[in-house]
Short mmCIF file of C-alpha atoms and ligand atoms in Angstrom, two decimals:
data_model
loop_
_atom_site.label_atom_id
_atom_site.label_comp_id
_atom_site.label_asym_id
_atom_site.label_seq_id
_atom_site.Cartn_x
_atom_site.Cartn_y
_atom_site.Cartn_z
CA MET A 21 100.99 -124.75 -21.10
CA ILE A 22 97.43 -123.89 -22.09
CA SER A 23 96.89 -120.95 -24.29
CA ILE A 24 96.22 -117.63 -23.76
CA ASP A 25 92.79 -118.02 -25.25
CA GLU A 26 92.08 -120.88 -22.79
CA MET A 27 93.12 -118.62 -19.81
CA VAL A 28 90.80 -116.10 -20.33
CA ALA A 29 88.10 -118.26 -20.74
CA PHE A 30 89.10 -119.90 -17.48
CA CYS A 31 89.44 -116.61 -15.75
CA ARG A 32 86.30 -115.62 -16.95
CA ARG A 33 84.39 -118.93 -16.09
CA LYS A 34 86.08 -118.94 -12.21
CA GLY A 35 85.16 -115.17 -11.81
CA PHE A 36 88.90 -113.95 -11.74
CA VAL A 37 89.01 -111.69 -14.60
CA PHE A 38 86.14 -110.39 -17.02
CA PRO A 39 85.99 -107.65 -19.55
CA SER A 40 85.11 -104.16 -18.23
CA SER A 41 82.27 -102.01 -18.87
CA GLU A 42 81.05 -105.07 -20.90
CA LEU A 43 77.68 -104.51 -20.31
CA TYR A 44 77.93 -101.39 -22.66
CA GLY A 45 80.51 -102.96 -25.31
CA GLY A 46 83.36 -102.82 -23.03
CA ILE A 47 86.81 -101.29 -23.81
CA ALA A 48 89.94 -103.19 -25.30
CA GLY A 49 92.69 -103.29 -22.71
CA ILE A 50 90.72 -102.78 -19.79
CA TYR A 51 89.55 -105.65 -17.46
CA ASP A 52 87.77 -105.82 -14.13
CA TYR A 53 88.95 -108.55 -11.19
CA GLY A 54 85.94 -110.64 -10.19
CA PRO A 55 85.63 -112.18 -6.46
CA LEU A 56 88.92 -114.63 -6.87
CA GLY A 57 90.65 -112.56 -8.94
CA VAL A 58 90.60 -109.33 -6.59
CA GLU A 59 91.60 -111.99 -3.59
CA LEU A 60 94.64 -113.16 -5.66
CA LYS A 61 95.84 -109.96 -6.98
CA ASN A 62 95.60 -108.47 -3.50
CA ASN A 63 97.76 -111.23 -2.22
CA ILE A 64 100.36 -110.86 -4.80
CA LYS A 65 100.62 -107.18 -3.86
CA LYS A 66 100.69 -107.92 0.03
CA GLU A 67 103.32 -110.49 -0.60
CA TRP A 68 105.20 -108.14 -2.54
CA TRP A 69 105.19 -105.22 -0.23
CA LYS A 70 106.00 -107.61 2.62
CA ASN A 71 109.02 -108.97 0.99
CA HIS A 72 110.47 -105.68 -0.45
CA VAL A 73 109.09 -103.19 2.27
CA GLN A 74 108.35 -104.70 5.54
CA GLU A 75 111.17 -106.91 5.72
CA ARG A 76 113.95 -104.19 4.03
CA ASP A 77 115.57 -101.87 6.86
CA GLU A 78 116.63 -99.70 3.85
CA ILE A 79 113.57 -99.44 1.70
CA THR A 80 110.14 -97.38 2.86
CA GLY A 81 107.11 -96.99 0.91
CA ILE A 82 104.67 -94.35 -0.69
CA ASP A 83 101.21 -94.26 -2.03
CA GLY A 84 101.04 -91.20 -4.93
CA ALA A 85 98.24 -89.65 -6.25
CA ILE A 86 97.03 -91.34 -9.86
CA ILE A 87 96.01 -87.55 -11.05
CA SER A 88 99.29 -86.10 -11.36
CA HIS A 89 100.63 -82.12 -12.15
CA GLN A 90 101.16 -81.89 -15.64
CA LYS A 91 104.60 -80.55 -15.24
CA ILE A 92 105.96 -83.71 -13.78
CA TRP A 93 105.59 -85.45 -16.81
CA GLU A 94 107.23 -82.75 -18.80
CA ALA A 95 110.13 -82.90 -16.48
CA SER A 96 110.20 -86.72 -16.78
CA GLY A 97 110.06 -86.60 -20.62
CA HIS A 98 106.47 -88.54 -21.13
CA LEU A 99 104.79 -85.72 -22.53
CA SER A 100 107.18 -85.56 -25.42
CA GLY A 101 108.96 -88.71 -25.75
CA PHE A 102 106.43 -91.46 -24.28
CA SER A 103 105.32 -92.76 -27.33
CA ASP A 104 104.89 -95.67 -29.63
CA VAL A 105 104.81 -95.63 -33.71
CA ILE A 106 101.60 -95.74 -35.32
CA LEU A 107 101.00 -97.06 -38.86
CA GLU A 108 97.07 -96.19 -40.10
CA CYS A 109 95.86 -97.50 -43.23
CA LYS A 110 95.15 -95.04 -46.06
CA LYS A 111 91.83 -96.91 -47.27
CA CYS A 112 90.06 -98.42 -43.86
CA LYS A 113 91.73 -96.65 -41.18
CA ASN A 114 93.07 -99.53 -39.05
CA ARG A 115 95.62 -98.39 -36.86
CA VAL A 116 98.70 -100.77 -36.02
CA ARG A 117 101.55 -99.98 -33.44
CA GLY A 118 104.24 -100.04 -35.58
CA ASP A 119 107.11 -102.12 -33.90
CA HIS A 120 104.66 -104.79 -33.05
CA PHE A 121 103.27 -104.95 -36.48
CA ILE A 122 107.34 -105.06 -38.18
CA GLU A 123 108.23 -107.83 -35.70
CA ASP A 124 105.26 -110.14 -36.30
CA LYS A 125 105.40 -109.85 -40.37
CA LEU A 126 109.48 -109.89 -40.50
CA LYS A 127 110.25 -112.00 -37.74
CA ILE A 128 112.80 -109.45 -36.01
CA SER A 129 112.94 -107.35 -33.10
CA ALA A 130 111.88 -103.92 -33.67
CA ASP A 131 112.17 -102.82 -30.14
CA GLY A 132 112.85 -99.14 -29.54
CA MET A 133 112.87 -98.35 -33.87
CA LYS A 134 112.22 -94.91 -34.62
CA SER A 135 109.20 -93.88 -37.07
CA ASN A 136 111.59 -93.30 -39.64
CA GLU A 137 113.21 -96.80 -39.59
CA ILE A 138 109.62 -98.34 -39.36
CA ASN A 139 108.62 -96.43 -42.33
CA ASN A 140 111.40 -97.09 -44.52
CA LEU A 141 110.95 -100.87 -43.78
CA VAL A 142 107.38 -100.56 -44.73
CA LYS A 143 108.36 -99.26 -48.11
CA GLU A 144 111.32 -101.44 -48.84
CA LYS A 145 109.23 -104.48 -48.00
CA LYS A 146 105.81 -103.38 -49.58
CA LEU A 147 104.13 -103.93 -46.44
CA LYS A 148 100.47 -103.61 -46.57
CA CYS A 149 97.65 -103.34 -44.08
CA PRO A 150 96.70 -106.65 -42.42
CA ASN A 151 93.16 -105.62 -42.72
CA CYS A 152 92.55 -104.79 -46.09
CA SER A 153 95.61 -104.61 -47.82
CA GLY A 154 95.61 -101.00 -48.16
CA GLU A 155 98.71 -98.81 -48.29
CA PHE A 156 99.79 -97.18 -45.08
CA ASN A 157 99.99 -93.48 -43.99
CA GLU A 158 103.53 -92.02 -43.11
CA ALA A 159 104.33 -93.67 -39.64
CA SER A 160 103.90 -91.04 -36.77
CA ASN A 161 104.48 -91.17 -32.89
CA PHE A 162 101.40 -91.32 -30.60
CA ASN A 163 101.96 -90.24 -27.07
CA LEU A 164 100.28 -93.00 -24.56
CA MET A 165 99.38 -90.84 -21.19
CA PHE A 166 96.05 -90.06 -20.65
CA PRO A 167 95.41 -86.00 -19.75
CA VAL A 168 92.21 -85.65 -17.39
CA ASN A 169 90.91 -81.95 -16.72
CA VAL A 170 90.80 -80.67 -12.98
CA GLY A 171 88.19 -78.77 -11.81
CA VAL A 172 85.35 -76.48 -13.54
CA GLY A 173 86.82 -73.93 -15.96
CA THR A 174 90.29 -73.98 -14.23
CA GLY A 175 91.94 -74.74 -17.46
CA LEU A 176 94.24 -77.11 -15.93
CA THR A 177 95.18 -80.55 -17.47
CA ALA A 178 96.43 -83.12 -15.24
CA TYR A 179 97.70 -86.39 -16.39
CA LEU A 180 97.12 -90.08 -15.08
CA ARG A 181 100.41 -91.35 -14.26
CA GLY A 182 101.80 -93.21 -17.13
CA GLU A 183 104.12 -94.92 -14.18
CA THR A 184 104.45 -94.77 -10.40
CA ALA A 185 108.23 -94.31 -10.51
CA GLN A 186 107.55 -90.61 -10.95
CA LEU A 187 105.47 -90.01 -7.94
CA ILE A 188 108.83 -91.13 -6.39
CA PHE A 189 110.72 -88.63 -7.58
CA ALA A 190 108.60 -85.54 -7.10
CA ASP A 191 107.84 -86.82 -3.61
CA PHE A 192 111.64 -87.63 -3.00
CA LYS A 193 112.13 -84.58 -0.51
CA GLU A 194 109.61 -84.81 1.20
CA VAL A 195 110.44 -88.63 1.90
CA MET A 196 113.70 -87.59 2.65
CA ASN A 197 112.76 -85.27 5.14
CA SER A 198 110.64 -87.54 7.14
CA ALA A 199 112.07 -91.34 6.76
CA ARG A 200 115.63 -90.30 7.92
CA LEU A 201 117.01 -92.38 5.14
CA LYS A 202 120.74 -92.84 4.35
CA LEU A 203 122.29 -94.08 1.11
CA PRO A 204 121.93 -96.75 -0.49
CA PHE A 205 117.86 -96.77 0.01
CA GLY A 206 114.96 -97.41 -2.05
CA ILE A 207 111.32 -95.82 -2.09
CA ALA A 208 108.61 -98.39 -3.45
CA GLN A 209 105.18 -97.66 -4.40
CA VAL A 210 102.35 -100.18 -5.68
CA GLY A 211 99.66 -98.68 -7.96
CA LYS A 212 97.74 -98.01 -10.95
CA ALA A 213 99.30 -96.68 -13.85
CA PHE A 214 97.33 -96.01 -17.23
CA ARG A 215 98.76 -95.61 -20.93
CA ASN A 216 96.91 -95.13 -24.20
CA GLU A 217 98.39 -98.33 -25.79
CA ILE A 218 98.00 -98.52 -29.54
CA ALA A 219 96.97 -102.29 -29.69
CA PRO A 220 96.24 -103.64 -25.64
CA ARG A 221 96.70 -107.42 -26.75
CA ASN A 222 97.16 -110.78 -24.87
CA PHE A 223 94.67 -110.44 -22.45
CA LEU A 224 96.61 -108.97 -18.90
CA PHE A 225 99.63 -108.72 -20.35
CA ARG A 226 99.33 -105.22 -22.51
CA LEU A 227 96.96 -103.58 -20.80
CA ARG A 228 95.89 -99.38 -20.63
CA GLU A 229 94.88 -99.28 -17.17
CA PHE A 230 97.28 -101.84 -14.87
CA GLU A 231 98.99 -101.57 -11.56
CA GLN A 232 102.88 -101.37 -11.06
CA MET A 233 104.94 -102.77 -8.41
CA GLU A 234 108.17 -100.28 -8.25
CA ILE A 235 111.05 -99.36 -6.52
CA GLU A 236 113.56 -96.50 -7.43
CA TYR A 237 116.82 -97.73 -5.36
CA PHE A 238 119.31 -94.61 -4.96
CA VAL A 239 122.70 -95.17 -4.32
CA LYS A 240 126.15 -92.89 -4.33
CA PRO A 241 127.03 -92.01 -7.64
CA GLY A 242 129.49 -94.65 -9.12
CA ASP A 243 128.37 -97.28 -6.25
CA ASN A 244 128.51 -100.58 -7.92
CA LYS A 245 129.16 -103.13 -4.79
CA CYS A 246 126.20 -103.99 -3.31
CA PRO A 247 126.21 -105.07 0.58
CA PHE A 248 123.58 -108.16 -0.18
CA ILE A 249 125.14 -109.48 -2.76
CA ASP A 250 126.45 -112.57 -0.88
CA GLU A 251 122.18 -113.49 -0.56
CA VAL A 252 122.23 -114.20 -4.09
CA LEU A 253 125.75 -115.33 -5.32
CA ASN A 254 124.89 -119.04 -5.66
CA HIS A 255 121.19 -118.27 -7.15
CA LYS A 256 120.91 -119.65 -10.88
CA ILE A 257 119.29 -118.14 -13.66
CA ASN A 258 118.95 -118.64 -17.52
CA ILE A 259 120.84 -115.69 -18.48
CA TYR A 260 120.41 -114.37 -22.18
CA SER A 261 123.12 -111.16 -22.54
CA SER A 262 123.05 -108.65 -25.71
CA GLU A 263 126.08 -110.42 -26.98
CA MET A 264 124.46 -114.12 -26.64
CA GLN A 265 121.27 -112.40 -28.66
CA SER A 266 123.97 -110.56 -31.34
CA LYS A 267 125.28 -114.09 -32.11
CA ASN A 268 122.15 -115.79 -32.28
CA GLN A 269 123.17 -118.29 -28.99
CA LYS A 270 121.06 -119.67 -26.64
CA ALA A 271 120.41 -118.53 -22.98
CA GLU A 272 122.49 -119.94 -20.45
CA LYS A 273 121.92 -120.79 -16.79
CA MET A 274 124.65 -119.76 -14.42
CA SER A 275 124.96 -118.47 -10.78
CA MET A 276 125.26 -114.59 -10.36
CA LYS A 277 128.99 -115.69 -9.03
CA GLU A 278 129.59 -116.96 -12.41
CA ALA A 279 127.60 -113.91 -14.32
CA LEU A 280 129.42 -111.44 -12.28
CA SER A 281 133.10 -113.07 -12.75
CA LYS A 282 132.63 -113.41 -16.09
CA LYS A 283 131.63 -109.56 -16.27
CA ILE A 284 128.38 -110.94 -17.77
CA ILE A 285 126.44 -108.80 -15.52
CA LYS A 286 128.81 -105.75 -14.32
CA ASN A 287 127.11 -104.21 -11.80
CA GLU A 288 126.50 -106.09 -8.38
CA TRP A 289 123.47 -104.49 -7.68
CA HIS A 290 121.97 -105.45 -10.76
CA ALA A 291 122.58 -109.13 -10.11
CA PHE A 292 121.34 -108.87 -6.88
CA TRP A 293 117.97 -107.11 -8.09
CA LEU A 294 117.62 -109.43 -10.92
CA ALA A 295 118.21 -112.81 -8.38
CA HIS A 296 115.97 -111.14 -6.15
CA GLU A 297 113.32 -110.94 -7.78
CA HIS A 298 113.42 -114.20 -9.61
CA MET A 299 113.84 -115.87 -6.02
CA PHE A 300 110.48 -113.65 -4.71
CA LEU A 301 108.54 -115.00 -7.84
CA ILE A 302 109.56 -118.47 -6.71
CA SER A 303 108.50 -117.99 -3.00
CA ILE A 304 104.85 -116.87 -4.28
CA GLY A 305 104.77 -120.39 -6.51
CA ALA A 306 106.23 -119.53 -9.86
CA ASN A 307 108.31 -122.37 -11.61
CA PRO A 308 112.09 -121.17 -11.95
CA ASP A 309 112.23 -122.80 -15.12
CA ASN A 310 109.69 -120.67 -17.06
CA PHE A 311 112.03 -117.33 -16.49
CA ARG A 312 115.57 -116.07 -18.03
CA ILE A 313 117.10 -112.45 -17.73
CA ARG A 314 117.61 -110.61 -20.80
CA GLN A 315 119.94 -107.93 -21.52
CA HIS A 316 118.62 -104.97 -23.42
CA LYS A 317 120.99 -104.50 -26.59
CA LYS A 318 122.28 -101.15 -27.11
CA GLU A 319 119.70 -99.99 -29.47
CA GLU A 320 116.93 -100.58 -26.91
CA LEU A 321 118.44 -98.67 -24.07
CA ALA A 322 117.18 -95.00 -23.05
CA HIS A 323 119.58 -92.41 -23.86
CA TYR A 324 120.12 -91.88 -19.93
CA SER A 325 120.55 -95.59 -19.28
CA SER A 326 123.69 -97.13 -19.47
CA ASP A 327 122.20 -100.61 -18.84
CA CYS A 328 119.16 -102.76 -18.32
CA TRP A 329 117.77 -106.15 -17.85
CA ASP A 330 114.30 -107.62 -17.85
CA LEU A 331 113.30 -110.34 -16.21
CA GLU A 332 111.38 -112.75 -18.93
CA TYR A 333 108.67 -115.36 -18.59
CA ASN A 334 107.96 -117.65 -21.28
CA PHE A 335 104.37 -117.16 -21.85
CA PRO A 336 102.09 -119.53 -24.54
CA PHE A 337 103.26 -116.23 -26.87
CA GLY A 338 107.20 -116.41 -26.12
CA PHE A 339 109.32 -114.90 -24.10
CA LYS A 340 107.93 -111.37 -22.64
CA GLU A 341 109.16 -108.74 -19.84
CA ILE A 342 107.59 -109.18 -16.37
CA GLN A 343 110.27 -106.84 -15.00
CA GLY A 344 112.30 -104.42 -16.14
CA ILE A 345 115.61 -103.20 -13.80
CA ALA A 346 116.75 -100.15 -14.90
CA ASP A 347 120.08 -98.15 -14.68
CA ARG A 348 118.58 -94.50 -14.43
CA GLN A 349 121.43 -92.76 -13.03
CA ALA A 350 120.31 -89.05 -12.14
CA TYR A 351 118.43 -88.51 -14.70
CA ASP A 352 115.33 -88.14 -13.46
CA LEU A 353 116.41 -86.47 -10.13
CA THR A 354 118.10 -83.83 -12.21
CA GLN A 355 115.29 -83.36 -14.49
CA HIS A 356 113.01 -82.39 -11.57
CA ILE A 357 115.64 -80.25 -9.80
CA ASN A 358 116.06 -78.17 -13.51
CA HIS A 359 111.96 -78.06 -14.10
CA SER A 360 110.85 -77.52 -10.40
CA LYS A 361 113.83 -75.12 -9.37
CA GLN A 362 114.19 -77.20 -6.00
CA ASP A 363 116.97 -78.58 -4.28
CA LEU A 364 116.48 -82.17 -4.45
CA SER A 365 120.28 -83.18 -3.82
CA ILE A 366 121.36 -85.00 -0.60
CA PHE A 367 123.98 -84.08 1.93
CA ASP A 368 126.45 -87.13 2.09
CA GLU A 369 127.95 -87.49 5.75
CA GLU A 370 131.11 -89.47 3.98
CA SER A 371 132.22 -86.59 1.67
CA LYS A 372 130.69 -83.91 3.13
CA THR A 373 129.19 -82.82 0.25
CA LYS A 374 125.81 -82.10 -1.50
CA LEU A 375 124.94 -85.35 -4.12
CA VAL A 376 122.49 -86.02 -6.64
CA PRO A 377 121.63 -89.79 -5.63
CA HIS A 378 121.62 -91.99 -8.55
CA VAL A 379 119.33 -94.69 -9.26
CA VAL A 380 121.46 -97.86 -9.67
CA ALA A 381 118.26 -100.08 -10.14
CA GLU A 382 114.56 -99.44 -10.68
CA PRO A 383 112.76 -102.96 -10.49
CA SER A 384 109.46 -102.38 -11.87
CA MET A 385 106.93 -105.57 -12.15
CA GLY A 386 103.66 -105.00 -13.25
CA VAL A 387 100.81 -106.77 -11.13
CA ASP A 388 98.78 -107.94 -13.76
CA ARG A 389 101.34 -109.57 -15.50
CA ALA A 390 102.72 -111.45 -12.44
CA PHE A 391 99.15 -112.46 -11.63
CA LEU A 392 98.90 -113.83 -15.31
CA LEU A 393 102.44 -115.54 -15.08
CA ILE A 394 101.15 -117.36 -11.37
CA MET A 395 98.12 -118.29 -13.19
CA PHE A 396 99.61 -120.25 -15.72
CA ASP A 397 102.40 -121.59 -13.59
CA ALA A 398 99.30 -122.64 -11.07
CA TYR A 399 96.64 -124.36 -13.66
CA THR A 400 96.94 -127.97 -14.12
CA TYR A 401 94.61 -130.12 -15.54
CA ASP A 402 94.47 -133.61 -13.57
CA LYS A 403 93.12 -136.29 -15.50
CA GLU A 404 92.15 -138.76 -13.38
CA ARG A 405 90.23 -136.15 -11.44
CA GLU A 406 88.81 -134.50 -14.66
CA ASN A 407 89.22 -131.35 -13.34
CA VAL A 408 91.21 -128.16 -13.17
CA VAL A 409 93.58 -128.18 -10.05
CA LEU A 410 94.84 -124.41 -9.71
CA LYS A 411 98.01 -125.31 -7.70
CA LEU A 412 98.36 -121.98 -6.56
CA HIS A 413 101.08 -121.48 -3.05
CA PRO A 414 98.86 -120.92 0.00
CA LYS A 415 99.93 -117.66 0.52
CA LEU A 416 98.08 -116.75 -2.66
CA ALA A 417 95.22 -118.41 -2.97
CA PRO A 418 92.17 -116.87 -2.75
CA ILE A 419 90.34 -119.22 -0.49
CA LYS A 420 92.14 -120.91 2.08
CA VAL A 421 89.89 -123.33 3.86
CA ALA A 422 86.58 -124.81 2.48
CA VAL A 423 84.36 -126.06 4.91
CA LEU A 424 82.13 -128.65 3.25
CA PRO A 425 79.14 -130.65 5.39
CA LEU A 426 78.94 -134.23 4.12
CA VAL A 427 75.10 -134.15 3.97
CA ASN A 428 72.49 -131.57 4.66
CA LYS A 429 71.50 -132.52 8.38
CA LEU A 430 75.00 -131.34 9.15
CA ASN A 431 74.97 -127.84 7.60
CA GLU A 432 74.42 -125.93 11.25
CA ASP A 433 77.17 -127.91 12.99
CA ALA A 434 79.60 -127.34 10.01
CA LYS A 435 78.85 -123.61 9.70
CA LYS A 436 79.61 -123.24 13.37
CA ILE A 437 83.42 -124.41 12.36
CA HIS A 438 83.32 -122.30 9.36
CA ASP A 439 82.35 -118.97 11.30
CA GLU A 440 85.32 -119.66 13.73
CA LEU A 441 87.60 -120.33 10.78
CA LYS A 442 86.68 -117.33 8.92
CA LYS A 443 87.92 -115.13 11.96
CA GLU A 444 91.65 -116.35 11.04
CA PHE A 445 91.22 -117.47 7.06
CA ASN A 446 89.59 -116.44 4.08
CA CYS A 447 87.03 -119.45 3.95
CA TYR A 448 84.42 -120.80 1.62
CA PHE A 449 81.24 -122.70 3.11
CA ASP A 450 79.66 -124.98 0.54
CA THR A 451 76.55 -127.33 1.00
CA SER A 452 75.77 -127.91 -2.62
CA GLY A 453 75.95 -130.83 -4.95
CA SER A 454 77.95 -134.24 -4.18
CA ILE A 455 80.93 -134.09 -2.38
CA GLY A 456 83.39 -135.16 -5.27
CA ARG A 457 81.61 -131.96 -7.00
CA ARG A 458 82.30 -129.74 -4.18
CA TYR A 459 85.88 -131.02 -4.12
CA ALA A 460 86.55 -130.22 -7.70
CA ARG A 461 84.89 -126.63 -7.39
CA GLN A 462 87.53 -126.10 -4.94
CA ASP A 463 90.19 -127.61 -6.70
CA GLU A 464 89.50 -124.76 -9.67
CA MET A 465 89.51 -122.07 -7.43
CA GLY A 466 92.82 -123.41 -5.96
CA THR A 467 91.62 -123.68 -2.21
CA PRO A 468 94.60 -125.43 -0.73
CA ILE A 469 92.27 -127.44 2.34
CA CYS A 470 89.02 -128.65 2.52
CA VAL A 471 87.49 -129.38 6.11
CA THR A 472 84.64 -131.92 5.47
CA VAL A 473 82.31 -132.14 8.40
CA ASP A 474 80.70 -135.82 8.75
CA PHE A 475 78.65 -138.07 11.53
CA ASP A 476 81.99 -138.99 13.46
CA SER A 477 82.69 -135.20 13.48
CA LEU A 478 79.93 -134.74 15.91
CA LYS A 479 80.56 -138.07 18.18
CA ASP A 480 84.26 -137.84 18.34
CA LYS A 481 85.10 -134.10 18.02
CA ASP A 482 87.53 -134.36 14.87
CA CYS A 483 87.06 -133.53 10.89
CA THR A 484 88.67 -134.63 7.57
CA LEU A 485 91.12 -132.48 6.22
CA ARG A 486 91.97 -132.75 2.61
CA ASP A 487 94.91 -131.41 0.43
CA ARG A 488 94.47 -129.94 -2.49
CA ASP A 489 97.52 -131.33 -4.70
CA SER A 490 97.65 -135.12 -3.49
CA THR A 491 93.82 -135.40 -2.68
CA LYS A 492 95.53 -137.26 0.50
CA GLN A 493 92.64 -137.10 3.63
CA ILE A 494 93.82 -136.78 7.31
CA ARG A 495 91.91 -136.80 10.39
CA VAL A 496 92.39 -133.77 12.67
CA PRO A 497 90.74 -133.05 16.24
CA LEU A 498 88.28 -129.88 15.95
CA LYS A 499 90.35 -128.40 19.11
CA ASP A 500 93.31 -128.44 17.14
CA LEU A 501 92.11 -127.03 13.58
CA ASN A 502 92.64 -123.26 13.58
CA MET A 503 96.77 -124.22 14.65
CA THR A 504 96.91 -127.13 12.07
CA ILE A 505 95.74 -124.80 9.31
CA TRP A 506 97.70 -122.36 10.06
CA LYS A 507 100.76 -124.40 10.13
CA LEU A 508 99.81 -125.99 6.98
CA LEU A 509 99.34 -122.97 5.50
CA SER A 510 102.79 -121.48 6.45
CA GLY A 511 104.38 -124.35 5.58
CA LYS A 512 105.43 -125.13 9.15
CA ILE A 513 104.41 -128.53 8.86
CA ASN A 514 103.72 -131.27 6.02
CA PHE A 515 100.18 -132.29 5.51
CA LEU A 516 101.00 -136.21 6.08
CA ASP A 517 102.41 -135.17 9.52
CA ALA A 518 99.56 -133.06 10.82
CA GLY A 519 97.17 -135.72 11.55
CA LYS A 520 95.79 -139.19 11.16
CA LEU A 521 96.23 -140.50 7.40
CA LEU A 522 92.65 -142.15 6.38
N1 LIG D 605 109.03 -97.11 -14.37
C1 LIG D 605 109.93 -98.02 -15.51
C2 LIG D 605 108.56 -98.15 -15.98
O1 LIG D 605 107.57 -97.80 -16.15
P1 LIG D 605 107.95 -100.00 -17.82
O2 LIG D 605 108.78 -101.29 -18.50
O3 LIG D 605 107.60 -99.18 -18.97
O4 LIG D 605 109.11 -99.52 -17.02
C3 LIG D 605 107.88 -101.79 -15.98
O5 LIG D 605 106.86 -100.93 -17.06
C4 LIG D 605 106.63 -103.02 -15.95
O6 LIG D 605 105.45 -102.23 -15.76
C5 LIG D 605 106.69 -103.95 -17.18
O7 LIG D 605 107.61 -104.53 -17.03
C6 LIG D 605 105.35 -104.66 -17.20
O8 LIG D 605 105.52 -105.59 -15.83
C7 LIG D 605 104.23 -103.56 -16.58
N2 LIG D 605 103.54 -103.08 -17.85
C8 LIG D 605 104.26 -102.03 -18.68
N3 LIG D 605 103.10 -101.91 -19.43
C9 LIG D 605 102.03 -102.14 -19.27
C10 LIG D 605 100.94 -102.43 -20.02
N4 LIG D 605 100.62 -101.68 -20.70
N5 LIG D 605 99.99 -102.91 -19.40
C11 LIG D 605 100.47 -104.37 -18.52
N6 LIG D 605 101.57 -104.14 -17.60
C12 LIG D 605 102.56 -103.49 -18.02
#
C-alpha cells in the first residue's frame, strides 16, 4: 500500500481531491473534491443509498438541514459534552489534541481519556510540547461544535450539525406520521457534518467538514432478535473483541455464527449490521482482508451505550474507524422528549401500549473515509505498463467509458459514437497523445473500458474494447455497443465473452 502522502499527491495530480481555499492559504481539515473526485464520491453515496434505503423495505430516508436549532444540540448533549481534550504549550501556544498526543508519545490507547487523566500522565511522564519542548498549561476541554449567527440582529445562535444523526431524532415524529413504519425500522440520512477538530490529520481521514451516511435503527426495547440474521451467518470477518484487546491477543477471523454462539457478539442486530456493512464495502470493490471489527473497551463506551463495535480499515497509518455501530438505547429520543416536551413515543399494536423505541444499532459511516479506503484498495502500480492502474469497481468509476479515435482523421466519426454513449454512461472523449498514452491516462482515472475507433470501424461497423485490468482487447459490433458496455459494467457478462478476442 502506498503512503498517505503519496495518496495525497496522486489525488491532487488527477483532480480527485485538493485543499480548499488554497488560493488564499487554505484551511486545515477542509478539502474540495475535483472533477473525478465528485463523481467517485457521488457514486459511493448513490450505492450506499440504493443498498441501505431503496433496496430495504424497513428503512426510509430524510435530508435534514445543516443549520440546526441550538436546542437540538443541548438535548443531544453535544453542547456540553462533545469535546476533545486540548493541551496548549505555555511558551509557543502550540495546541495538540490530548488523547492523540498521549497515544503518539506513550504508545497506549487514550480513547475516551478525560482531561484530569491526561494532566496526570503529562506530569508523571514529564511530557513536553512537541514543537518547542515547552511546558503545557493544564489540559482543558474544547467543544467541537461550530456556532453560526442566524439573520440580522435576531440574537439567534444555531449550529452546523455535528452529526447527521440528531436530525433523524428531531424529525422522528414527522417521519413516523408520514411513512407508516412499524418496528423494527430504520431512518437514514446522507449529508455534511462539521466538527471543529483540534488537529485534523491524515488527509480525508480527520476533517473539519465531512460527510456521513447514517442510519438510526429502531426496535422495541429489549429486542435482540434480528429477522435478517440468516443473510450474514456464514459471513467471515476478523474480530477483535474487548477481551482479545485486554489479553493482547490478535484479531481472529470467524463467521458471525461462531461469534454469536461464542457470545463474542451478544446481539444479533450488531452481528447483522457489522457483517452487512463489511459486505457492502466488499460489493463496491473494497478488499475484505483489510478490515476488522473492534469492540469498544468499557472505558470507551458512552454512558448510555451498552455495547459498541467499530468497523476498522487497515490504513497506512494503522487500523482506524470507518464506521461505528453503537447501541444508543432510548437515550436520544428520551432527551428530545424531555427538552421539547413533545411526545415522541409510538403506539405498539402488540402490547397495546406506548413505548419509546430503542436504537439498537447506529451504522454510521464517513463518506470521506470510505472514499479514502476505496482509493487505497484500487490504487495499483503496474510495473509492465509503468503507470498507475486505479482498479475501481465499475459501479464507482468516475468515468465508465473513454472513446479514443486512433488518428485525428477519425475524430468526427468517433465523436458520434461518444455522443451516443454519453446518453447512457459518463463518457470521456480523448484525442490527444499516442493511443498508449491515452490508455495510461484512462488507467489512472480508473476508467474500466476504452472504445478505440479505427479505419476498420468505418468499414466493418465495429470497434475495439479494451479492458482496464487485463489490457485484453475484443472486437464488438457498433450496433451492440451500448448493450455490451451496459452488460460489462453491470457484471452480467465477462469481458472475454463479450466479443471477438484480438
Ligand atoms: N452519529 C454517530 C456519529 O457521528 P462518530 O463515530 O462520531 O459517530 C461516525 O462518526 C463516522 O463519521 C465515523 O466512523 C467516521 O467514518 C466519520 N467521521 C467522524 N468524524 C470525522 C472527521 N472528523 N472526519 C472525517 N470523518 C469523520
